[in-house]
Amino acid sequence: QTQHLLYRMQNGQLLPEYSNDTQAVFVVLIGTNNLGSGELPTPSAQGVAAVAEHVLRNTKGKLIWLYLLPRGDAFRLPALCPPRCNAEGKPFSSF
């Protein structure tokens, strides 16, 4: 999940040999596990943005930020409405 990756990067797992390399390319494709565990889309997106911001502020390389891929596991999540409802009053569906 995004919070786990952010914690690891903030606590020494973003190695200097990569973060100081101007030719480094960091590919961010995260957030699907947040959604798959039932987290709402807004906090999931905020977690992805926090990771991207950390990479941009703490590295000299470039960032590639990818869209989330479809999960196809909506059958695993219970309908959580309320309180987790979209604008139409229906449960959010899993990607």
mmCIF file of N, CA and C in Angstrom:
data_model
loop_
_atom_site.group_PDB
_atom_site.id
_atom_site.type_symbol
_atom_site.label_atom_id
_atom_site.label_comp_id
_atom_site.label_asym_id
_atom_site.label_seq_id
_atom_site.Cartn_x
_atom_site.Cartn_y
_atom_site.Cartn_z
ATOM 1 N N GLN A 1 0.829 -1.184 0.000
ATOM 2 C CA GLN A 1 0.000 0.000 0.000
ATOM 3 C C GLN A 1 0.870 1.243 0.000
ATOM 4 N N THR A 2 0.291 2.360 -0.393
ATOM 5 C CA THR A 2 1.060 3.584 -0.561
ATOM 6 C C THR A 2 1.774 3.997 0.718
ATOM 7 N N GLN A 3 1.100 3.871 1.855
ATOM 8 C CA GLN A 3 1.710 4.291 3.111
ATOM 9 C C GLN A 3 2.927 3.440 3.456
ATOM 10 N N HIS A 4 2.928 2.185 3.056
ATOM 11 C CA HIS A 4 4.073 1.316 3.324
ATOM 12 C C HIS A 4 5.272 1.722 2.463
ATOM 13 N N LEU A 5 5.026 2.017 1.201
ATOM 14 C CA LEU A 5 6.114 2.455 0.321
ATOM 15 C C LEU A 5 6.677 3.795 0.789
ATOM 16 N N LEU A 6 5.805 4.719 1.151
ATOM 17 C CA LEU A 6 6.269 6.017 1.621
ATOM 18 C C LEU A 6 7.120 5.863 2.879
ATOM 19 N N TYR A 7 6.699 5.033 3.800
ATOM 20 C CA TYR A 7 7.478 4.791 5.017
ATOM 21 C C TYR A 7 8.863 4.244 4.685
ATOM 22 N N ARG A 8 8.919 3.271 3.793
ATOM 23 C CA ARG A 8 10.209 2.678 3.435
ATOM 24 C C ARG A 8 11.133 3.705 2.775
ATOM 25 N N MET A 9 10.577 4.535 1.900
ATOM 26 C CA MET A 9 11.417 5.541 1.244
ATOM 27 C C MET A 9 11.907 6.585 2.244
ATOM 28 N N GLN A 10 11.078 6.947 3.209
ATOM 29 C CA GLN A 10 11.461 7.944 4.202
ATOM 30 C C GLN A 10 12.455 7.389 5.223
ATOM 31 N N ASN A 11 12.566 6.084 5.301
ATOM 32 C CA ASN A 11 13.398 5.454 6.320
ATOM 33 C C ASN A 11 14.545 4.646 5.737
ATOM 34 N N GLY A 12 15.135 5.148 4.670
ATOM 35 C CA GLY A 12 16.399 4.620 4.199
ATOM 36 C C GLY A 12 16.383 3.687 3.013
ATOM 37 N N GLN A 13 15.232 3.346 2.475
ATOM 38 C CA GLN A 13 15.228 2.415 1.359
ATOM 39 C C GLN A 13 15.216 3.102 -0.005
ATOM 40 N N LEU A 14 15.321 4.415 -0.011
ATOM 41 C CA LEU A 14 15.554 5.143 -1.255
ATOM 42 C C LEU A 14 17.052 5.437 -1.260
ATOM 43 N N LEU A 15 17.805 4.536 -1.818
ATOM 44 C CA LEU A 15 19.261 4.542 -1.703
ATOM 45 C C LEU A 15 19.896 5.735 -2.414
ATOM 46 N N PRO A 16 20.958 6.304 -1.810
ATOM 47 C CA PRO A 16 21.618 7.476 -2.400
ATOM 48 C C PRO A 16 22.151 7.228 -3.800
ATOM 49 N N GLU A 17 22.616 6.024 -4.080
ATOM 50 C CA GLU A 17 23.139 5.767 -5.419
ATOM 51 C C GLU A 17 22.062 5.894 -6.490
ATOM 52 N N TYR A 18 20.798 5.737 -6.104
ATOM 53 C CA TYR A 18 19.703 5.949 -7.043
ATOM 54 C C TYR A 18 19.165 7.378 -6.951
ATOM 55 N N SER A 19 18.961 7.860 -5.741
ATOM 56 C CA SER A 19 18.358 9.188 -5.585
ATOM 57 C C SER A 19 19.261 10.311 -6.086
ATOM 58 N N ASN A 20 20.575 10.095 -6.084
ATOM 59 C CA ASN A 20 21.506 11.121 -6.560
ATOM 60 C C ASN A 20 21.870 10.975 -8.032
ATOM 61 N N ASP A 21 21.335 9.965 -8.676
ATOM 62 C CA ASP A 21 21.643 9.711 -10.086
ATOM 63 C C ASP A 21 20.709 10.535 -10.971
ATOM 64 N N THR A 22 21.271 11.459 -11.723
ATOM 65 C CA THR A 22 20.456 12.313 -12.601
ATOM 66 C C THR A 22 19.862 11.542 -13.775
ATOM 67 N N GLN A 23 20.362 10.345 -14.053
ATOM 68 C CA GLN A 23 19.847 9.519 -15.144
ATOM 69 C C GLN A 23 18.794 8.517 -14.661
ATOM 70 N N ALA A 24 18.541 8.473 -13.360
ATOM 71 C CA ALA A 24 17.582 7.516 -12.800
ATOM 72 C C ALA A 24 16.165 7.853 -13.247
ATOM 73 N N VAL A 25 15.377 6.812 -13.462
ATOM 74 C CA VAL A 25 13.962 6.966 -13.794
ATOM 75 C C VAL A 25 13.177 6.157 -12.762
ATOM 76 N N PHE A 26 12.272 6.809 -12.064
ATOM 77 C CA PHE A 26 11.454 6.176 -11.038
ATOM 78 C C PHE A 26 10.047 5.997 -11.599
ATOM 79 N N VAL A 27 9.584 4.769 -11.637
ATOM 80 C CA VAL A 27 8.260 4.449 -12.162
ATOM 81 C C VAL A 27 7.338 4.175 -10.989
ATOM 82 N N VAL A 28 6.264 4.948 -10.872
ATOM 83 C CA VAL A 28 5.318 4.815 -9.767
ATOM 84 C C VAL A 28 4.025 4.215 -10.304
ATOM 85 N N LEU A 29 3.736 3.027 -9.844
ATOM 86 C CA LEU A 29 2.482 2.336 -10.173
ATOM 87 C C LEU A 29 1.993 1.711 -8.874
ATOM 88 N N ILE A 30 1.323 2.499 -8.063
ATOM 89 C CA ILE A 30 0.862 2.051 -6.757
ATOM 90 C C ILE A 30 -0.555 2.538 -6.519
ATOM 91 N N GLY A 31 -1.182 2.036 -5.471
ATOM 92 C CA GLY A 31 -2.510 2.478 -5.067
ATOM 93 C C GLY A 31 -3.587 1.437 -5.242
ATOM 94 N N THR A 32 -3.352 0.468 -6.097
ATOM 95 C CA THR A 32 -4.385 -0.536 -6.341
ATOM 96 C C THR A 32 -4.656 -1.390 -5.099
ATOM 97 N N ASN A 33 -3.638 -1.643 -4.289
ATOM 98 C CA ASN A 33 -3.860 -2.420 -3.067
ATOM 99 C C ASN A 33 -4.653 -1.624 -2.039
ATOM 100 N N ASN A 34 -4.493 -0.306 -2.040
ATOM 101 C CA ASN A 34 -5.311 0.521 -1.160
ATOM 102 C C ASN A 34 -6.781 0.384 -1.532
ATOM 103 N N LEU A 35 -7.069 0.520 -2.823
ATOM 104 C CA LEU A 35 -8.455 0.398 -3.280
ATOM 105 C C LEU A 35 -8.989 -1.005 -3.051
ATOM 106 N N GLY A 36 -8.159 -2.006 -3.283
ATOM 107 C CA GLY A 36 -8.580 -3.396 -3.121
ATOM 108 C C GLY A 36 -8.870 -3.772 -1.685
ATOM 109 N N SER A 37 -8.307 -3.014 -0.739
ATOM 110 C CA SER A 37 -8.587 -3.299 0.671
ATOM 111 C C SER A 37 -9.778 -2.498 1.179
ATOM 112 N N GLY A 38 -10.418 -1.747 0.284
ATOM 113 C CA GLY A 38 -11.621 -1.018 0.655
ATOM 114 C C GLY A 38 -11.409 0.446 0.967
ATOM 115 N N GLU A 39 -10.189 0.944 0.797
ATOM 116 C CA GLU A 39 -9.941 2.368 1.038
ATOM 117 C C GLU A 39 -10.654 3.185 -0.025
ATOM 118 N N LEU A 40 -11.123 4.337 0.370
ATOM 119 C CA LEU A 40 -11.820 5.211 -0.566
ATOM 120 C C LEU A 40 -10.856 5.779 -1.609
ATOM 121 N N PRO A 41 -11.362 6.174 -2.774
ATOM 122 C CA PRO A 41 -10.502 6.685 -3.829
ATOM 123 C C PRO A 41 -9.695 7.931 -3.455
ATOM 124 N N THR A 42 -10.289 8.869 -2.718
ATOM 125 C CA THR A 42 -9.560 10.101 -2.394
ATOM 126 C C THR A 42 -8.328 9.840 -1.533
ATOM 127 N N PRO A 43 -8.431 9.103 -0.416
ATOM 128 C CA PRO A 43 -7.220 8.824 0.359
ATOM 129 C C PRO A 43 -6.203 7.999 -0.424
ATOM 130 N N SER A 44 -6.670 7.115 -1.286
ATOM 131 C CA SER A 44 -5.754 6.330 -2.122
ATOM 132 C C SER A 44 -4.976 7.251 -3.052
ATOM 133 N N ALA A 45 -5.671 8.185 -3.693
ATOM 134 C CA ALA A 45 -5.013 9.137 -4.590
ATOM 135 C C ALA A 45 -4.051 10.041 -3.830
ATOM 136 N N GLN A 46 -4.414 10.437 -2.613
ATOM 137 C CA GLN A 46 -3.526 11.265 -1.804
ATOM 138 C C GLN A 46 -2.253 10.501 -1.443
ATOM 139 N N GLY A 47 -2.362 9.203 -1.195
ATOM 140 C CA GLY A 47 -1.185 8.387 -0.913
ATOM 141 C C GLY A 47 -0.271 8.273 -2.114
ATOM 142 N N VAL A 48 -0.845 8.095 -3.290
ATOM 143 C CA VAL A 48 -0.056 8.032 -4.522
ATOM 144 C C VAL A 48 0.658 9.365 -4.743
ATOM 145 N N ALA A 49 -0.062 10.469 -4.542
ATOM 146 C CA ALA A 49 0.534 11.797 -4.719
ATOM 147 C C ALA A 49 1.651 12.042 -3.708
ATOM 148 N N ALA A 50 1.491 11.555 -2.480
ATOM 149 C CA ALA A 50 2.535 11.728 -1.458
ATOM 150 C C ALA A 50 3.810 10.987 -1.852
ATOM 151 N N VAL A 51 3.656 9.795 -2.414
ATOM 152 C CA VAL A 51 4.829 9.040 -2.875
ATOM 153 C C VAL A 51 5.508 9.778 -4.020
ATOM 154 N N ALA A 52 4.729 10.238 -4.994
ATOM 155 C CA ALA A 52 5.302 10.963 -6.130
ATOM 156 C C ALA A 52 6.002 12.236 -5.665
ATOM 157 N N GLU A 53 5.390 12.966 -4.751
ATOM 158 C CA GLU A 53 6.001 14.186 -4.226
ATOM 159 C C GLU A 53 7.318 13.874 -3.512
ATOM 160 N N HIS A 54 7.353 12.800 -2.749
ATOM 161 C CA HIS A 54 8.588 12.413 -2.060
ATOM 162 C C HIS A 54 9.695 12.098 -3.068
ATOM 163 N N VAL A 55 9.345 11.377 -4.113
ATOM 164 C CA VAL A 55 10.341 11.052 -5.140
ATOM 165 C C VAL A 55 10.858 12.328 -5.796
ATOM 166 N N LEU A 56 9.972 13.243 -6.146
ATOM 167 C CA LEU A 56 10.386 14.479 -6.818
ATOM 168 C C LEU A 56 11.250 15.367 -5.922
ATOM 169 N N ARG A 57 10.942 15.408 -4.649
ATOM 170 C CA ARG A 57 11.691 16.274 -3.729
ATOM 171 C C ARG A 57 13.020 15.681 -3.281
ATOM 172 N N ASN A 58 13.153 14.369 -3.347
ATOM 173 C CA ASN A 58 14.314 13.720 -2.747
ATOM 174 C C ASN A 58 15.196 12.973 -3.732
ATOM 175 N N THR A 59 14.978 13.186 -5.010
ATOM 176 C CA THR A 59 15.824 12.543 -6.018
ATOM 177 C C THR A 59 16.202 13.556 -7.084
ATOM 178 N N LYS A 60 17.182 13.176 -7.872
ATOM 179 C CA LYS A 60 17.613 14.022 -8.989
ATOM 180 C C LYS A 60 17.178 13.437 -10.327
ATOM 181 N N GLY A 61 16.491 12.296 -10.274
ATOM 182 C CA GLY A 61 16.065 11.625 -11.494
ATOM 183 C C GLY A 61 14.718 12.118 -11.985
ATOM 184 N N LYS A 62 14.128 11.334 -12.851
ATOM 185 C CA LYS A 62 12.831 11.650 -13.440
ATOM 186 C C LYS A 62 11.780 10.691 -12.887
ATOM 187 N N LEU A 63 10.533 11.134 -12.918
ATOM 188 C CA LEU A 63 9.425 10.345 -12.399
ATOM 189 C C LEU A 63 8.454 10.029 -13.532
ATOM 190 N N ILE A 64 8.064 8.769 -13.618
ATOM 191 C CA ILE A 64 6.990 8.346 -14.516
ATOM 192 C C ILE A 64 5.861 7.873 -13.614
ATOM 193 N N TRP A 65 4.720 8.517 -13.737
ATOM 194 C CA TRP A 65 3.583 8.241 -12.867
ATOM 195 C C TRP A 65 2.506 7.586 -13.720
ATOM 196 N N LEU A 66 2.195 6.322 -13.459
ATOM 197 C CA LEU A 66 1.267 5.556 -14.277
ATOM 198 C C LEU A 66 -0.122 5.506 -13.650
ATOM 199 N N TYR A 67 -1.126 5.370 -14.488
ATOM 200 C CA TYR A 67 -2.491 5.161 -14.008
ATOM 201 C C TYR A 67 -2.608 3.790 -13.363
ATOM 202 N N LEU A 68 -3.594 3.661 -12.481
ATOM 203 C CA LEU A 68 -3.861 2.351 -11.878
ATOM 204 C C LEU A 68 -4.457 1.419 -12.923
ATOM 205 N N LEU A 69 -4.042 0.183 -12.866
ATOM 206 C CA LEU A 69 -4.600 -0.835 -13.745
ATOM 207 C C LEU A 69 -5.882 -1.389 -13.143
ATOM 208 N N PRO A 70 -6.797 -1.879 -13.959
ATOM 209 C CA PRO A 70 -8.027 -2.482 -13.418
ATOM 210 C C PRO A 70 -7.696 -3.706 -12.569
ATOM 211 N N ARG A 71 -8.401 -3.864 -11.471
ATOM 212 C CA ARG A 71 -8.179 -4.993 -10.572
ATOM 213 C C ARG A 71 -9.073 -6.183 -10.922
ATOM 214 N N GLY A 72 -10.346 -5.932 -11.203
ATOM 215 C CA GLY A 72 -11.261 -7.017 -11.517
ATOM 216 C C GLY A 72 -11.618 -7.883 -10.322
ATOM 217 N N ASP A 73 -11.590 -7.307 -9.118
ATOM 218 C CA ASP A 73 -11.886 -8.121 -7.940
ATOM 219 C C ASP A 73 -13.021 -7.536 -7.098
ATOM 220 N N ALA A 74 -13.961 -6.856 -7.732
ATOM 221 C CA ALA A 74 -15.077 -6.260 -6.996
ATOM 222 C C ALA A 74 -15.872 -7.312 -6.232
ATOM 223 N N PHE A 75 -15.829 -8.547 -6.683
ATOM 224 C CA PHE A 75 -16.580 -9.610 -6.019
ATOM 225 C C PHE A 75 -16.047 -9.891 -4.610
ATOM 226 N N ARG A 76 -14.800 -9.491 -4.301
ATOM 227 C CA ARG A 76 -14.213 -9.739 -2.989
ATOM 228 C C ARG A 76 -14.619 -8.715 -1.945
ATOM 229 N N LEU A 77 -15.021 -7.531 -2.385
ATOM 230 C CA LEU A 77 -15.316 -6.454 -1.449
ATOM 231 C C LEU A 77 -16.807 -6.387 -1.157
ATOM 232 N N PRO A 78 -17.139 -6.244 0.119
ATOM 233 C CA PRO A 78 -18.558 -6.052 0.435
ATOM 234 C C PRO A 78 -19.007 -4.663 0.003
ATOM 235 N N ALA A 79 -20.279 -4.525 -0.277
ATOM 236 C CA ALA A 79 -20.823 -3.202 -0.597
ATOM 237 C C ALA A 79 -20.789 -2.372 0.681
ATOM 238 N N LEU A 80 -20.043 -1.286 0.680
ATOM 239 C CA LEU A 80 -19.836 -0.484 1.876
ATOM 240 C C LEU A 80 -20.581 0.841 1.773
ATOM 241 N N CYS A 81 -21.889 0.749 1.629
ATOM 242 C CA CYS A 81 -22.673 1.962 1.481
ATOM 243 C C CYS A 81 -23.883 1.888 2.399
ATOM 244 N N PRO A 82 -24.093 2.847 3.254
ATOM 245 C CA PRO A 82 -23.160 3.886 3.647
ATOM 246 C C PRO A 82 -22.070 3.306 4.536
ATOM 247 N N PRO A 83 -21.008 3.972 4.826
ATOM 248 C CA PRO A 83 -20.707 5.370 4.547
ATOM 249 C C PRO A 83 -19.922 5.564 3.269
ATOM 250 N N ARG A 84 -19.509 4.515 2.607
ATOM 251 C CA ARG A 84 -18.643 4.662 1.429
ATOM 252 C C ARG A 84 -19.468 4.634 0.161
ATOM 253 N N CYS A 85 -20.036 5.783 -0.157
ATOM 254 C CA CYS A 85 -20.953 5.877 -1.287
ATOM 255 C C CYS A 85 -20.455 6.902 -2.299
ATOM 256 N N ASN A 86 -20.793 6.669 -3.554
ATOM 257 C CA ASN A 86 -20.464 7.654 -4.590
ATOM 258 C C ASN A 86 -21.559 8.719 -4.632
ATOM 259 N N ALA A 87 -21.474 9.611 -5.580
ATOM 260 C CA ALA A 87 -22.429 10.723 -5.666
ATOM 261 C C ALA A 87 -23.862 10.251 -5.898
ATOM 262 N N GLU A 88 -24.024 9.068 -6.485
ATOM 263 C CA GLU A 88 -25.370 8.535 -6.741
ATOM 264 C C GLU A 88 -25.892 7.722 -5.564
ATOM 265 N N GLY A 89 -25.155 7.655 -4.467
ATOM 266 C CA GLY A 89 -25.592 6.896 -3.303
ATOM 267 C C GLY A 89 -25.368 5.410 -3.419
ATOM 268 N N LYS A 90 -24.502 4.998 -4.343
ATOM 269 C CA LYS A 90 -24.193 3.578 -4.527
ATOM 270 C C LYS A 90 -22.782 3.310 -4.027
ATOM 271 N N PRO A 91 -22.475 2.057 -3.661
ATOM 272 C CA PRO A 91 -21.129 1.762 -3.181
ATOM 273 C C PRO A 91 -20.080 1.989 -4.281
ATOM 274 N N PHE A 92 -18.898 2.422 -3.859
ATOM 275 C CA PHE A 92 -17.778 2.497 -4.802
ATOM 276 C C PHE A 92 -17.478 1.100 -5.279
ATOM 277 N N SER A 93 -17.155 0.962 -6.547
ATOM 278 C CA SER A 93 -16.768 -0.342 -7.057
ATOM 279 C C SER A 93 -15.255 -0.431 -7.103
ATOM 280 N N SER A 94 -14.738 -1.631 -6.938
ATOM 281 C CA SER A 94 -13.296 -1.839 -7.010
ATOM 282 C C SER A 94 -12.860 -1.727 -8.454
ATOM 283 N N PHE A 95 -11.654 -1.250 -8.656
ATOM 284 C CA PHE A 95 -11.105 -1.203 -10.007
ATOM 285 C C PHE A 95 -10.797 -2.614 -10.409
#
